Amino acid sequence: MTRLLLTISIVFTFTLSVLGQEPLTYSEVVHIENVSQKELYNRAKLWFATVYNSSNDVLQIENSEEGEIIGKAVMEYNPNVFIKSEQTKGNIKYTIKIFVKDGRYKYEITDFIHDPHGNSYGKSSMGLISTEEEFPNPKPMEKRWSNKVWNDIKTQIEGNMSLLVVSLNDGMNKESESKKDDW
């Protein structure tokens, strides 16, 4: 199951790259000296449980032997572009992956997909958020508006992911309570 999901993810990413759309991705390898894979895995699980209201709903794959945790999460999108804002307001779904090895971990946050709630006039989805500077598929009469929404979404993702990464780094550097002797 793990391999199948990873294969699908790789094929999806490759297909988008071929089409000229590279998915927006945040990724980094972080070194933490003298911390075992098992301890880093436990820290990552604790971080998921602390950050997400229901980590059971978020987590898709948990493999302690391989040192990988993969989850699907959602952030709210409240547009700062007021024209058609009710048609774009909604969620941005994303995938978060954490891989751990002795002395280091890697996070990858990717596959941001705009999923608006919409209203009686319909919904306007920006779809997969890529590294493109402009919205890749605008309707001719809506190019300017589409680009404003596109950039607003990317700005909100950047702000949310900056906070999330700081939280993750803090959580991964925090010794587990069970490791402390003075409790």
PDB file of C-alpha atoms in Angstrom, residues 39 42 175-181 183:
ATOM      1  CA  GLU A  39      13.124   8.836  18.944  1.00  0.00           C
ATOM      2  CA  ASN A  42       8.128   9.335  18.170  1.00  0.00           C
ATOM      3  CA  GLU A 175      13.064  15.646  23.905  1.00  0.00           C
ATOM      4  CA  SER A 176      10.186  13.273  24.572  1.00  0.00           C
ATOM      5  CA  GLU A 177       8.677  13.559  28.041  1.00  0.00           C
ATOM      6  CA  SER A 178       9.289   9.856  28.647  1.00  0.00           C
ATOM      7  CA  LYS A 179      13.035  10.436  28.099  1.00  0.00           C
ATOM      8  CA  LYS A 180      13.223  12.986  30.898  1.00  0.00           C
ATOM      9  CA  ASP A 181      14.357  11.570  34.242  1.00  0.00           C
ATOM     10  CA  TRP A 183       9.086  13.241  36.130  1.00  0.00           C
TER      11      TRP A 183
END
